[in-house]
PDB file of C-alpha atoms and ligand atoms in Angstrom:
ATOM      1  CA  MET A   1      66.284   0.730-186.175  1.00 69.00           C
ATOM      2  CA  ILE A   2      62.823  -0.434-185.030  1.00 66.00           C
ATOM      3  CA  ASN A   3      63.320  -1.603-181.449  1.00 70.00           C
ATOM      4  CA  LYS A   4      61.452  -4.434-179.695  1.00 68.00           C
ATOM      5  CA  THR A   5      58.531  -2.126-178.864  1.00 65.00           C
ATOM      6  CA  GLY A   6      58.214  -1.013-182.490  1.00 70.00           C
ATOM      7  CA  ILE A   7      59.764   2.426-181.965  1.00 72.00           C
ATOM      8  CA  ASN A   8      62.061   3.660-184.722  1.00 83.00           C
ATOM      9  CA  ILE A   9      65.296   5.077-183.310  1.00 94.00           C
ATOM     10  CA  ASP A  10      66.966   7.050-186.083  1.00 96.00           C
ATOM     11  CA  LEU A  11      70.613   8.045-185.603  1.00 98.00           C
ATOM     12  CA  LYS A  12      71.455   8.258-189.313  1.00 97.00           C
ATOM     13  CA  ASP A  13      74.289  10.707-190.139  1.00 95.00           C
ATOM     14  CA  ARG A  14      75.390  10.889-186.481  1.00 98.00           C
ATOM     15  CA  VAL A  15      78.920  10.072-185.317  1.00 98.00           C
ATOM     16  CA  ALA A  16      79.103   8.473-181.864  1.00 99.00           C
ATOM     17  CA  LEU A  17      81.978   7.583-179.546  1.00 99.00           C
ATOM     18  CA  VAL A  18      81.314   4.888-176.941  1.00 99.00           C
ATOM     19  CA  THR A  19      84.190   4.638-174.468  1.00 99.00           C
ATOM     20  CA  GLY A  20      85.043   1.140-173.245  1.00 98.00           C
ATOM     21  CA  SER A  21      83.108  -0.516-176.066  1.00 98.00           C
ATOM     22  CA  SER A  22      85.285  -3.624-176.355  1.00 97.00           C
ATOM     23  CA  SER A  23      83.172  -5.390-173.681  1.00 97.00           C
ATOM     24  CA  GLY A  24      79.986  -5.454-171.606  1.00 97.00           C
ATOM     25  CA  LEU A  25      77.566  -2.549-171.784  1.00 98.00           C
ATOM     26  CA  GLY A  26      79.757  -0.445-174.078  1.00 98.00           C
ATOM     27  CA  MET A  27      79.899  -3.209-176.689  1.00 98.00           C
ATOM     28  CA  GLU A  28      76.103  -3.599-176.717  1.00 98.00           C
ATOM     29  CA  ILE A  29      75.555   0.178-176.782  1.00 98.00           C
ATOM     30  CA  ALA A  30      77.966   0.549-179.736  1.00 98.00           C
ATOM     31  CA  LYS A  31      76.202  -2.204-181.702  1.00 98.00           C
ATOM     32  CA  TYR A  32      72.775  -0.725-180.951  1.00 98.00           C
ATOM     33  CA  LEU A  33      73.778   2.795-182.007  1.00 98.00           C
ATOM     34  CA  ALA A  34      75.255   1.362-185.211  1.00 98.00           C
ATOM     35  CA  LYS A  35      72.035  -0.576-185.947  1.00 97.00           C
ATOM     36  CA  SER A  36      70.174   2.720-185.434  1.00 98.00           C
ATOM     37  CA  GLY A  37      72.266   4.263-188.217  1.00 98.00           C
ATOM     38  CA  ALA A  38      75.119   5.975-186.340  1.00 98.00           C
ATOM     39  CA  THR A  39      78.752   5.738-187.392  1.00 98.00           C
ATOM     40  CA  VAL A  40      80.480   4.448-184.272  1.00 98.00           C
ATOM     41  CA  ALA A  41      83.944   4.981-182.810  1.00 99.00           C
ATOM     42  CA  ILE A  42      84.667   1.777-180.904  1.00 98.00           C
ATOM     43  CA  HIS A  43      87.035   2.529-178.069  1.00 98.00           C
ATOM     44  CA  TYR A  44      89.228   0.160-176.057  1.00 98.00           C
ATOM     45  CA  HIS A  45      91.761   0.581-173.279  1.00 98.00           C
ATOM     46  CA  SER A  46      94.093  -2.402-173.418  1.00 94.00           C
ATOM     47  CA  GLN A  47      92.436  -5.121-175.519  1.00 92.00           C
ATOM     48  CA  LYS A  48      92.337  -4.242-179.210  1.00 98.00           C
ATOM     49  CA  GLN A  49      91.219  -7.640-180.459  1.00 98.00           C
ATOM     50  CA  PRO A  50      87.657  -7.603-179.011  1.00 98.00           C
ATOM     51  CA  ALA A  51      87.295  -3.988-180.214  1.00 98.00           C
ATOM     52  CA  ASP A  52      88.287  -5.094-183.730  1.00 98.00           C
ATOM     53  CA  GLN A  53      85.720  -7.898-183.516  1.00 98.00           C
ATOM     54  CA  VAL A  54      82.919  -5.452-182.606  1.00 98.00           C
ATOM     55  CA  ALA A  55      83.908  -3.117-185.459  1.00 98.00           C
ATOM     56  CA  ASN A  56      84.099  -6.023-187.941  1.00 98.00           C
ATOM     57  CA  GLU A  57      80.654  -7.239-186.884  1.00 98.00           C
ATOM     58  CA  ILE A  58      79.165  -3.759-187.346  1.00 98.00           C
ATOM     59  CA  ASN A  59      80.885  -3.211-190.704  1.00 98.00           C
ATOM     60  CA  SER A  60      79.907  -6.631-192.041  1.00 98.00           C
ATOM     61  CA  ASN A  61      76.265  -5.983-191.095  1.00 97.00           C
ATOM     62  CA  GLY A  62      76.198  -2.829-193.243  1.00 97.00           C
ATOM     63  CA  GLY A  63      77.040  -0.348-190.471  1.00 98.00           C
ATOM     64  CA  LYS A  64      80.134   1.829-190.070  1.00 98.00           C
ATOM     65  CA  ALA A  65      82.652   1.569-187.227  1.00 98.00           C
ATOM     66  CA  LYS A  66      86.340   2.272-186.591  1.00 98.00           C
ATOM     67  CA  VAL A  67      88.534   1.403-183.634  1.00 98.00           C
ATOM     68  CA  PHE A  68      90.375   3.880-181.383  1.00 98.00           C
ATOM     69  CA  GLY A  69      92.511   3.056-178.332  1.00 98.00           C
ATOM     70  CA  GLY A  70      93.572   4.976-175.225  1.00 98.00           C
ATOM     71  CA  ASP A  71      93.304   5.436-171.481  1.00 98.00           C
ATOM     72  CA  VAL A  72      90.408   7.745-170.550  1.00 98.00           C
ATOM     73  CA  SER A  73      92.164   8.746-167.323  1.00 98.00           C
ATOM     74  CA  ASN A  74      95.040  10.211-169.351  1.00 98.00           C
ATOM     75  CA  ARG A  75      94.189  13.672-170.719  1.00 98.00           C
ATOM     76  CA  ALA A  76      96.752  13.580-173.541  1.00 98.00           C
ATOM     77  CA  GLU A  77      95.490  10.179-174.713  1.00 98.00           C
ATOM     78  CA  VAL A  78      91.879  11.436-174.664  1.00 98.00           C
ATOM     79  CA  GLU A  79      92.861  14.484-176.754  1.00 98.00           C
ATOM     80  CA  SER A  80      94.568  12.196-179.226  1.00 98.00           C
ATOM     81  CA  ILE A  81      91.502   9.881-179.492  1.00 98.00           C
ATOM     82  CA  PHE A  82      89.294  12.881-180.323  1.00 98.00           C
ATOM     83  CA  LYS A  83      91.762  14.224-182.903  1.00 98.00           C
ATOM     84  CA  SER A  84      91.851  10.826-184.616  1.00 98.00           C
ATOM     85  CA  ILE A  85      88.035  10.663-184.649  1.00 98.00           C
ATOM     86  CA  ASP A  86      87.915  14.168-186.235  1.00 98.00           C
ATOM     87  CA  VAL A  87      90.138  12.948-189.055  1.00 98.00           C
ATOM     88  CA  GLU A  88      88.728   9.469-189.571  1.00 98.00           C
ATOM     89  CA  LEU A  89      84.999   9.876-188.889  1.00 98.00           C
ATOM     90  CA  GLY A  90      84.265  13.619-188.837  1.00 97.00           C
ATOM     91  CA  PRO A  91      82.584  15.795-186.180  1.00 97.00           C
ATOM     92  CA  LEU A  92      81.281  13.950-183.137  1.00 98.00           C
ATOM     93  CA  ASP A  93      77.522  14.161-182.423  1.00 98.00           C
ATOM     94  CA  ILE A  94      77.157  11.678-179.557  1.00 99.00           C
ATOM     95  CA  LEU A  95      79.529  10.844-176.696  1.00 99.00           C
ATOM     96  CA  VAL A  96      78.742   7.911-174.419  1.00 99.00           C
ATOM     97  CA  ASN A  97      81.015   8.020-171.364  1.00 99.00           C
ATOM     98  CA  ASN A  98      80.747   4.324-170.539  1.00 98.00           C
ATOM     99  CA  ALA A  99      84.295   3.216-169.571  1.00 98.00           C
ATOM    100  CA  GLY A 100      84.533   2.549-165.859  1.00 98.00           C
ATOM    101  CA  ILE A 101      85.862   0.311-163.120  1.00 98.00           C
ATOM    102  CA  ASP A 102      84.465  -0.507-159.670  1.00 96.00           C
ATOM    103  CA  GLY A 103      87.853  -1.199-158.055  1.00 96.00           C
ATOM    104  CA  LYS A 104      88.686  -3.598-155.235  1.00 95.00           C
ATOM    105  CA  ARG A 105      86.361  -3.947-152.229  1.00 97.00           C
ATOM    106  CA  GLN A 106      88.273  -2.074-149.473  1.00 97.00           C
ATOM    107  CA  LEU A 107      87.082  -0.392-146.291  1.00 98.00           C
ATOM    108  CA  CYS A 108      88.150   3.212-145.776  1.00 98.00           C
ATOM    109  CA  GLY A 109      91.263   3.382-143.584  1.00 98.00           C
ATOM    110  CA  GLU A 110      92.264  -0.182-144.479  1.00 97.00           C
ATOM    111  CA  ASP A 111      92.455   0.696-148.172  1.00 97.00           C
ATOM    112  CA  ASN A 112      95.186   1.797-150.525  1.00 97.00           C
ATOM    113  CA  PRO A 113      94.651   5.464-151.518  1.00 98.00           C
ATOM    114  CA  ASP A 114      96.272   4.746-154.889  1.00 98.00           C
ATOM    115  CA  ASP A 115      93.350   2.424-155.707  1.00 98.00           C
ATOM    116  CA  TRP A 116      90.857   5.125-154.647  1.00 98.00           C
ATOM    117  CA  GLU A 117      92.577   7.682-156.862  1.00 98.00           C
ATOM    118  CA  ASN A 118      92.590   5.258-159.772  1.00 98.00           C
ATOM    119  CA  VAL A 119      88.814   4.704-159.587  1.00 98.00           C
ATOM    120  CA  ILE A 120      88.226   8.464-159.469  1.00 98.00           C
ATOM    121  CA  ALA A 121      90.662   8.945-162.373  1.00 99.00           C
ATOM    122  CA  VAL A 122      88.846   6.462-164.623  1.00 99.00           C
ATOM    123  CA  ASP A 123      85.211   7.005-163.518  1.00 99.00           C
ATOM    124  CA  LEU A 124      85.167  10.782-162.980  1.00 99.00           C
ATOM    125  CA  MET A 125      88.226  12.409-164.569  1.00 99.00           C
ATOM    126  CA  GLY A 126      87.831  10.187-167.673  1.00 99.00           C
ATOM    127  CA  PRO A 127      84.254  11.326-168.458  1.00 99.00           C
ATOM    128  CA  TYR A 128      85.295  14.936-167.744  1.00 99.00           C
ATOM    129  CA  TYR A 129      88.277  14.783-170.150  1.00 99.00           C
ATOM    130  CA  CYS A 130      86.082  13.214-172.847  1.00 99.00           C
ATOM    131  CA  ALA A 131      83.182  15.630-172.256  1.00 99.00           C
ATOM    132  CA  ARG A 132      85.422  18.701-172.543  1.00 98.00           C
ATOM    133  CA  GLU A 133      86.774  17.495-175.894  1.00 98.00           C
ATOM    134  CA  ALA A 134      83.229  16.725-177.036  1.00 99.00           C
ATOM    135  CA  VAL A 135      81.879  20.117-175.913  1.00 98.00           C
ATOM    136  CA  LYS A 136      84.588  21.978-177.886  1.00 98.00           C
ATOM    137  CA  ARG A 137      83.440  20.206-181.043  1.00 98.00           C
ATOM    138  CA  MET A 138      79.667  20.199-180.368  1.00 98.00           C
ATOM    139  CA  LYS A 139      79.757  23.925-179.603  1.00 98.00           C
ATOM    140  CA  LYS A 140      81.009  24.588-183.139  1.00 97.00           C
ATOM    141  CA  ALA A 141      78.352  22.311-184.647  1.00 97.00           C
ATOM    142  CA  GLY A 142      75.551  23.800-182.513  1.00 98.00           C
ATOM    143  CA  HIS A 143      74.315  20.391-181.396  1.00 98.00           C
ATOM    144  CA  GLY A 144      75.325  17.193-179.598  1.00 98.00           C
ATOM    145  CA  VAL A 145      74.461  14.742-176.839  1.00 98.00           C
ATOM    146  CA  ILE A 146      76.669  13.561-173.978  1.00 99.00           C
ATOM    147  CA  ILE A 147      75.495  10.485-172.078  1.00 99.00           C
ATOM    148  CA  ASN A 148      77.254   9.570-168.852  1.00 99.00           C
ATOM    149  CA  ILE A 149      76.833   6.001-167.647  1.00 99.00           C
ATOM    150  CA  THR A 150      76.538   6.367-163.893  1.00 99.00           C
ATOM    151  CA  SER A 151      75.010   3.655-161.687  1.00 98.00           C
ATOM    152  CA  VAL A 152      72.339   3.121-159.046  1.00 98.00           C
ATOM    153  CA  HIS A 153      75.317   3.927-156.793  1.00 98.00           C
ATOM    154  CA  GLU A 154      74.889   7.582-157.676  1.00 98.00           C
ATOM    155  CA  TYR A 155      72.018   7.130-155.132  1.00 98.00           C
ATOM    156  CA  ILE A 156      72.679   3.936-153.122  1.00 98.00           C
ATOM    157  CA  PRO A 157      75.674   3.869-150.748  1.00 98.00           C
ATOM    158  CA  TRP A 158      77.869   0.773-151.287  1.00 98.00           C
ATOM    159  CA  SER A 159      80.080  -0.288-148.394  1.00 98.00           C
ATOM    160  CA  GLY A 160      83.633  -1.129-149.484  1.00 98.00           C
ATOM    161  CA  TYR A 161      83.258   0.951-152.651  1.00 98.00           C
ATOM    162  CA  THR A 162      83.489   4.549-151.431  1.00 98.00           C
ATOM    163  CA  ALA A 163      85.534   5.573-154.474  1.00 98.00           C
ATOM    164  CA  TYR A 164      83.081   4.078-156.980  1.00 98.00           C
ATOM    165  CA  SER A 165      79.984   5.495-155.256  1.00 98.00           C
ATOM    166  CA  SER A 166      81.627   8.916-154.887  1.00 98.00           C
ATOM    167  CA  ALA A 167      82.713   8.914-158.537  1.00 99.00           C
ATOM    168  CA  LYS A 168      79.240   7.984-159.807  1.00 98.00           C
ATOM    169  CA  ALA A 169      77.481  10.536-157.557  1.00 99.00           C
ATOM    170  CA  GLY A 170      80.051  13.118-158.712  1.00 99.00           C
ATOM    171  CA  LEU A 171      79.432  12.176-162.337  1.00 99.00           C
ATOM    172  CA  SER A 172      75.706  12.700-161.788  1.00 99.00           C
ATOM    173  CA  MET A 173      76.314  16.258-160.545  1.00 99.00           C
ATOM    174  CA  PHE A 174      78.726  16.797-163.448  1.00 99.00           C
ATOM    175  CA  THR A 175      75.850  15.815-165.784  1.00 99.00           C
ATOM    176  CA  LYS A 176      73.526  18.382-164.226  1.00 99.00           C
ATOM    177  CA  THR A 177      76.045  21.213-164.041  1.00 99.00           C
ATOM    178  CA  LEU A 178      77.390  20.696-167.545  1.00 99.00           C
ATOM    179  CA  ALA A 179      73.836  20.407-168.895  1.00 99.00           C
ATOM    180  CA  GLN A 180      73.068  23.807-167.401  1.00 98.00           C
ATOM    181  CA  GLU A 181      76.288  25.243-168.840  1.00 98.00           C
ATOM    182  CA  VAL A 182      75.711  24.071-172.429  1.00 98.00           C
ATOM    183  CA  SER A 183      71.914  24.137-172.681  1.00 98.00           C
ATOM    184  CA  GLU A 184      71.941  27.259-174.852  1.00 98.00           C
ATOM    185  CA  LEU A 185      74.446  25.725-177.260  1.00 98.00           C
ATOM    186  CA  GLY A 186      72.162  22.932-178.470  1.00 98.00           C
ATOM    187  CA  ILE A 187      74.011  20.332-176.404  1.00 98.00           C
ATOM    188  CA  ARG A 188      72.174  17.928-174.091  1.00 99.00           C
ATOM    189  CA  VAL A 189      73.886  16.110-171.205  1.00 99.00           C
ATOM    190  CA  VAL A 190      72.170  13.186-169.468  1.00 99.00           C
ATOM    191  CA  SER A 191      73.002  10.185-167.311  1.00 99.00           C
ATOM    192  CA  VAL A 192      71.837   6.606-167.650  1.00 99.00           C
ATOM    193  CA  ALA A 193      72.104   4.719-164.345  1.00 99.00           C
ATOM    194  CA  PRO A 194      72.155   0.933-164.677  1.00 98.00           C
ATOM    195  CA  GLY A 195      71.217  -1.390-161.831  1.00 98.00           C
ATOM    196  CA  ALA A 196      72.693  -4.904-161.809  1.00 98.00           C
ATOM    197  CA  ILE A 197      73.394  -5.838-165.417  1.00 98.00           C
ATOM    198  CA  LYS A 198      75.117  -9.101-166.334  1.00 96.00           C
ATOM    199  CA  THR A 199      78.581  -8.114-167.620  1.00 94.00           C
ATOM    200  CA  PRO A 200      82.240  -8.989-166.864  1.00 90.00           C
ATOM    201  CA  ILE A 201      82.403  -6.208-164.194  1.00 90.00           C
ATOM    202  CA  ASN A 202      80.167  -8.204-161.781  1.00 93.00           C
ATOM    203  CA  LYS A 203      80.847 -11.785-162.896  1.00 94.00           C
ATOM    204  CA  ASP A 204      82.136 -12.633-159.411  1.00 93.00           C
ATOM    205  CA  VAL A 205      78.609 -11.846-158.092  1.00 94.00           C
ATOM    206  CA  TRP A 206      76.303 -13.408-160.723  1.00 95.00           C
ATOM    207  CA  GLY A 207      78.737 -16.283-161.330  1.00 95.00           C
ATOM    208  CA  ASN A 208      78.417 -17.523-157.723  1.00 96.00           C
ATOM    209  CA  PRO A 209      75.105 -19.116-156.533  1.00 96.00           C
ATOM    210  CA  THR A 210      75.278 -17.602-152.992  1.00 96.00           C
ATOM    211  CA  THR A 211      76.045 -14.007-154.045  1.00 96.00           C
ATOM    212  CA  SER A 212      73.684 -14.289-157.015  1.00 96.00           C
ATOM    213  CA  LYS A 213      70.795 -15.276-154.653  1.00 96.00           C
ATOM    214  CA  ASP A 214      71.646 -12.338-152.381  1.00 96.00           C
ATOM    215  CA  LEU A 215      71.716  -9.993-155.388  1.00 96.00           C
ATOM    216  CA  MET A 216      68.190 -11.030-156.386  1.00 96.00           C
ATOM    217  CA  THR A 217      66.875  -9.807-152.997  1.00 96.00           C
ATOM    218  CA  LYS A 218      68.082  -6.327-154.010  1.00 97.00           C
ATOM    219  CA  ILE A 219      66.120  -6.126-157.296  1.00 98.00           C
ATOM    220  CA  SER A 220      62.326  -5.613-157.333  1.00 97.00           C
ATOM    221  CA  MET A 221      61.849  -7.375-160.680  1.00 98.00           C
ATOM    222  CA  PRO A 222      62.736 -11.072-160.641  1.00 96.00           C
ATOM    223  CA  ARG A 223      65.743 -10.788-162.967  1.00 97.00           C
ATOM    224  CA  MET A 224      69.104  -9.140-163.513  1.00 97.00           C
ATOM    225  CA  GLY A 225      69.292  -6.579-166.301  1.00 98.00           C
ATOM    226  CA  GLU A 226      70.495  -7.471-169.796  1.00 97.00           C
ATOM    227  CA  THR A 227      72.956  -5.323-171.727  1.00 98.00           C
ATOM    228  CA  SER A 228      70.172  -4.627-174.262  1.00 97.00           C
ATOM    229  CA  ASP A 229      68.100  -2.941-171.497  1.00 98.00           C
ATOM    230  CA  ILE A 230      70.827  -0.310-171.200  1.00 98.00           C
ATOM    231  CA  ALA A 231      71.590  -0.055-174.933  1.00 98.00           C
ATOM    232  CA  GLU A 232      67.938   0.764-175.713  1.00 97.00           C
ATOM    233  CA  ALA A 233      67.827   3.446-173.008  1.00 98.00           C
ATOM    234  CA  VAL A 234      71.049   5.018-174.303  1.00 98.00           C
ATOM    235  CA  ALA A 235      69.836   4.989-177.922  1.00 98.00           C
ATOM    236  CA  PHE A 236      66.594   6.694-176.864  1.00 98.00           C
ATOM    237  CA  MET A 237      68.485   9.341-174.878  1.00 98.00           C
ATOM    238  CA  ALA A 238      70.809   9.924-177.867  1.00 98.00           C
ATOM    239  CA  SER A 239      67.906  10.324-180.294  1.00 98.00           C
ATOM    240  CA  ASP A 240      65.732  13.316-181.122  1.00 97.00           C
ATOM    241  CA  MET A 241      62.880  11.612-179.241  1.00 97.00           C
ATOM    242  CA  ALA A 242      64.672  12.836-176.107  1.00 98.00           C
ATOM    243  CA  SER A 243      65.295  16.322-177.493  1.00 98.00           C
ATOM    244  CA  TYR A 244      63.724  18.095-174.473  1.00 98.00           C
ATOM    245  CA  ILE A 245      65.517  15.931-171.884  1.00 98.00           C
ATOM    246  CA  THR A 246      68.692  17.274-170.315  1.00 99.00           C
ATOM    247  CA  GLY A 247      70.486  17.328-166.962  1.00 99.00           C
ATOM    248  CA  THR A 248      68.728  14.303-165.543  1.00 98.00           C
ATOM    249  CA  THR A 249      69.267  10.600-164.922  1.00 98.00           C
ATOM    250  CA  LEU A 250      67.324   7.774-166.517  1.00 98.00           C
ATOM    251  CA  VAL A 251      67.487   4.892-164.025  1.00 98.00           C
ATOM    252  CA  VAL A 252      67.361   1.424-165.643  1.00 98.00           C
ATOM    253  CA  ASP A 253      67.448  -0.900-162.650  1.00 98.00           C
ATOM    254  CA  GLY A 254      64.408  -3.219-162.523  1.00 98.00           C
ATOM    255  CA  GLY A 255      63.342  -1.396-159.374  1.00 98.00           C
ATOM    256  CA  MET A 256      66.555  -1.624-157.349  1.00 98.00           C
ATOM    257  CA  LEU A 257      65.884   1.872-156.017  1.00 98.00           C
ATOM    258  CA  LEU A 258      62.437   0.839-154.734  1.00 97.00           C
ATOM    259  CA  TYR A 259      63.720  -0.601-151.409  1.00 96.00           C
ATOM    260  CA  PRO A 260      62.715  -4.173-152.412  1.00 96.00           C
ATOM    261  CA  ALA A 261      63.240  -5.303-148.792  1.00 93.00           C
ATOM    262  CA  PHE A 262      59.902  -3.538-148.062  1.00 93.00           C
ATOM    263  CA  LYS A 263      58.073  -5.509-150.782  1.00 92.00           C
ATOM    264  CA  HIS A 264      56.268  -7.702-148.296  1.00 90.00           C
ATOM    265  CA  GLY A 265      55.546  -4.983-145.722  1.00 90.00           C
ATOM    266  CA  GLY A 266      57.394  -4.778-142.416  1.00 81.00           C
TER     267      GLY A 266
HETATM  268  P1  NAD B   1      83.098  -3.944-168.259  1.00 93.79           P
HETATM  269  O1  NAD B   1      84.191  -4.248-167.311  1.00 93.79           O
HETATM  270  O2  NAD B   1      82.679  -4.990-169.220  1.00 93.79           O
HETATM  271  O3  NAD B   1      83.411  -2.633-169.099  1.00 93.79           O
HETATM  272  C1  NAD B   1      84.196  -1.582-168.639  1.00 93.79           C
HETATM  273  C2  NAD B   1      84.927  -0.986-169.820  1.00 93.79           C
HETATM  274  O4  NAD B   1      85.704   0.133-169.382  1.00 93.79           O
HETATM  275  C3  NAD B   1      85.897  -1.969-170.484  1.00 93.79           C
HETATM  276  O5  NAD B   1      85.700  -1.944-171.869  1.00 93.79           O
HETATM  277  C4  NAD B   1      87.265  -1.429-170.121  1.00 93.79           C
HETATM  278  O6  NAD B   1      88.245  -1.668-171.101  1.00 93.79           O
HETATM  279  C5  NAD B   1      86.969   0.060-170.003  1.00 93.79           C
HETATM  280  N1  NAD B   1      87.983   0.737-169.211  1.00 93.79           N
HETATM  281  C6  NAD B   1      88.365   0.446-167.937  1.00 93.79           C
HETATM  282  N2  NAD B   1      89.373   1.283-167.559  1.00 93.79           N
HETATM  283  C7  NAD B   1      89.616   2.107-168.615  1.00 93.79           C
HETATM  284  C8  NAD B   1      90.528   3.169-168.844  1.00 93.79           C
HETATM  285  N3  NAD B   1      91.412   3.561-167.924  1.00 93.79           N
HETATM  286  N4  NAD B   1      90.486   3.786-170.048  1.00 93.79           N
HETATM  287  C9  NAD B   1      89.613   3.406-170.989  1.00 93.79           C
HETATM  288  N5  NAD B   1      88.723   2.411-170.835  1.00 93.79           N
HETATM  289  C10 NAD B   1      88.736   1.768-169.656  1.00 93.79           C
HETATM  290  O7  NAD B   1      81.869  -3.509-167.339  1.00 93.79           O
HETATM  291  P2  NAD B   1      80.422  -2.916-167.703  1.00 93.79           P
HETATM  292  O8  NAD B   1      79.487  -3.511-166.746  1.00 93.79           O
HETATM  293  O9  NAD B   1      80.158  -3.043-169.154  1.00 93.79           O
HETATM  294  O10 NAD B   1      80.614  -1.387-167.282  1.00 93.79           O
HETATM  295  C11 NAD B   1      80.382  -0.296-168.162  1.00 93.79           C
HETATM  296  C12 NAD B   1      79.952   0.922-167.352  1.00 93.79           C
HETATM  297  O11 NAD B   1      78.689   0.650-166.751  1.00 93.79           O
HETATM  298  C13 NAD B   1      80.897   1.299-166.209  1.00 93.79           C
HETATM  299  O12 NAD B   1      81.007   2.697-166.148  1.00 93.79           O
HETATM  300  C14 NAD B   1      80.175   0.766-164.990  1.00 93.79           C
HETATM  301  O13 NAD B   1      80.498   1.472-163.815  1.00 93.79           O
HETATM  302  C15 NAD B   1      78.733   0.993-165.394  1.00 93.79           C
HETATM  303  N6  NAD B   1      77.773   0.183-164.643  1.00 93.79           N
HETATM  304  C16 NAD B   1      77.703  -1.155-164.822  1.00 93.79           C
HETATM  305  C17 NAD B   1      76.771  -1.902-164.089  1.00 93.79           C
HETATM  306  C18 NAD B   1      76.603  -3.383-164.258  1.00 93.79           C
HETATM  307  O14 NAD B   1      75.815  -3.970-163.488  1.00 93.79           O
HETATM  308  N7  NAD B   1      77.274  -4.026-165.194  1.00 93.79           N
HETATM  309  C19 NAD B   1      75.952  -1.253-163.175  1.00 93.79           C
HETATM  310  C20 NAD B   1      76.059   0.114-163.013  1.00 93.79           C
HETATM  311  C21 NAD B   1      76.971   0.825-163.757  1.00 93.79           C
END
């Protein structure tokens, strides 16, 4: 696919799994990888219908997609997703660990530890379970790319979200350590860290004029990110154009990490 800057991203003959691709970023990433030529495993947790819609759209536009369901925080379910992909689509070349939750805003000590554990289970254990299944297969093939969707909160502390920030920072270190471990096997492992991108996960923020205005003070560029901003970054990282990039994070945040409060001096 020729992207908006005229660059041709070619993922022909690659099989990709995008976890949590029935909504938000995952949905856009799945569609973009398919347009770039990849066969895509659309994955959902609880809502099959939107996953079917994404797959139908891809298939009716000449691409190839199939739907797989399961909870990424459940190891047995992850193993079963990968076995089904082996049978239905063939060996996996690209894994995008996108599924994630931010959890409820709770201050430490006033929180429910079950909620904390659940965020860690989905956002850190989930990518680990998926990556270990992917590595087993990619090792045999002698190539593969694993892309972990982290967040600016792998760097920026976020009060009320200790579990989410800890999971994303942990996932970033998982990226680096795994990249080191598999670098001689032809497997690359990278992170893509989105800033504030308009999706269902943060609708309560961008859907409210007061919190939306506050959010804009935290972004250097005068806009929120679009799902396509992330999909393009992921497709690039998955492609051979990024063949010498491993163990690092590509931040796609419109300058959220630039301390925008200092923009006007002070
Ligand atoms: P979203 O809520 O639209 O998507 C999250 C997806 O994860 C959904 O498809 C959901 O079904 C899936 N999921 C949740 N729990 C699951 C489980 N137990 N098993 C399997 N799948 C599960 O939100 P999004 O914004 O598209 O988020 C996608 C990823 O991007 C997340 O990892 C999120 O942390 C990250 N992210 C998003 C933003 C943003 O501004 N939107 C910023 C930084 C990072």
